[in-house]
PDB file of C-alpha atoms in Angstrom:
ATOM      1  CA  ARG L  27      90.547  99.230  92.666  1.00  0.00           C
ATOM      2  CA  TYR L  28      92.435  99.256  89.191  1.00  0.00           C
ATOM      3  CA  ASN L  29      92.968 103.122  89.437  1.00  0.00           C
ATOM      4  CA  GLN L  30      96.403 103.262  88.998  1.00  0.00           C
ATOM      5  CA  PHE L  31      97.088 105.310  92.300  1.00  0.00           C
ATOM      6  CA  TYR L  32     100.729 105.518  93.045  1.00  0.00           C
ATOM      7  CA  GLY L  33     102.436 106.366  96.509  1.00  0.00           C
ATOM      8  CA  SER L  34     101.565 106.217  99.954  1.00  0.00           C
ATOM      9  CA  ILE L  35      97.874 106.102 101.177  1.00  0.00           C
ATOM     10  CA  PRO L  36      97.017 109.464 101.789  1.00  0.00           C
ATOM     11  CA  LYS L  37      96.358 110.598 105.813  1.00  0.00           C
ATOM     12  CA  CYS L  38      93.716 113.012 104.712  1.00  0.00           C
ATOM     13  CA  LEU L  39      91.778 110.401 104.078  1.00  0.00           C
ATOM     14  CA  SER L  40      91.097 109.942 107.630  1.00  0.00           C
ATOM     15  CA  SER L  41      89.004 112.908 107.896  1.00  0.00           C
ATOM     16  CA  LEU L  42      86.195 111.179 105.717  1.00  0.00           C
ATOM     17  CA  LEU L  43      84.359 110.227 109.064  1.00  0.00           C
ATOM     18  CA  GLU L  44      81.420 108.881 107.198  1.00  0.00           C
ATOM     19  CA  LEU L  45      83.390 106.432 104.860  1.00  0.00           C
ATOM     20  CA  LYS L  46      81.831 103.383 104.493  1.00  0.00           C
ATOM     21  CA  CYS L  47      83.870 101.581 102.192  1.00  0.00           C
ATOM     22  CA  LEU L  48      87.514 101.781 101.210  1.00  0.00           C
ATOM     23  CA  HIS L  49      88.474  99.698  98.365  1.00  0.00           C
ATOM     24  CA  ILE L  50      91.923 100.897  97.146  1.00  0.00           C
ATOM     25  CA  GLY L  51      93.616  97.362  95.993  1.00  0.00           C
ATOM     26  CA  ASP L  52      95.397  96.565  92.797  1.00  0.00           C
ATOM     27  CA  ASN L  53      97.146  99.696  92.351  1.00  0.00           C
ATOM     28  CA  ARG L  54     101.020 100.796  93.319  1.00  0.00           C
ATOM     29  CA  LEU L  55     100.745 101.935  96.305  1.00  0.00           C
ATOM     30  CA  THR L  56     103.469 101.929  98.801  1.00  0.00           C
ATOM     31  CA  GLY L  57     104.735 102.624 102.307  1.00  0.00           C
ATOM     32  CA  THR L  58     102.744 102.109 105.356  1.00  0.00           C
ATOM     33  CA  ILE L  59      99.046 102.090 106.555  1.00  0.00           C
ATOM     34  CA  PRO L  60      98.123 105.549 108.232  1.00  0.00           C
ATOM     35  CA  VAL L  61      97.203 104.800 111.711  1.00  0.00           C
ATOM     36  CA  ALA L  62      94.779 107.589 111.411  1.00  0.00           C
ATOM     37  CA  LEU L  63      92.851 105.548 109.475  1.00  0.00           C
ATOM     38  CA  ALA L  64      91.589 103.913 112.921  1.00  0.00           C
ATOM     39  CA  ASN L  65      89.375 107.243 113.372  1.00  0.00           C
ATOM     40  CA  LEU L  66      86.980 105.954 110.423  1.00  0.00           C
ATOM     41  CA  THR L  67      84.577 104.442 112.999  1.00  0.00           C
ATOM     42  CA  GLU L  68      82.105 103.703 110.080  1.00  0.00           C
ATOM     43  CA  LEU L  69      84.108 102.046 107.821  1.00  0.00           C
ATOM     44  CA  GLU L  70      82.410  98.246 106.969  1.00  0.00           C
ATOM     45  CA  TRP L  71      84.888  97.483 103.997  1.00  0.00           C
ATOM     46  CA  PHE L  72      88.834  98.107 103.492  1.00  0.00           C
ATOM     47  CA  SER L  73      90.308  96.632 101.042  1.00  0.00           C
ATOM     48  CA  ILE L  74      94.210  97.269 100.069  1.00  0.00           C
ATOM     49  CA  ALA L  75      95.167  94.028  98.442  1.00  0.00           C
ATOM     50  CA  GLN L  76      97.516  93.810  95.619  1.00  0.00           C
ATOM     51  CA  ASN L  77      99.401  96.814  96.402  1.00  0.00           C
ATOM     52  CA  GLN L  78     103.141  97.019  97.423  1.00  0.00           C
ATOM     53  CA  LEU L  79     102.419  97.953 101.144  1.00  0.00           C
TER      54      LEU L  79
END
């Protein structure tokens, strides 16, 4: 959160199969949410609020 990330959400995040929390809100992310993120079956928390998606 508040990392000053910009651009699109990297598809490579979908390879982090044990990821439990992804909080990338309050940045400058644009584009669409990669469909491959659906492979993150262990994900319990996903926040992308306050971006330009």
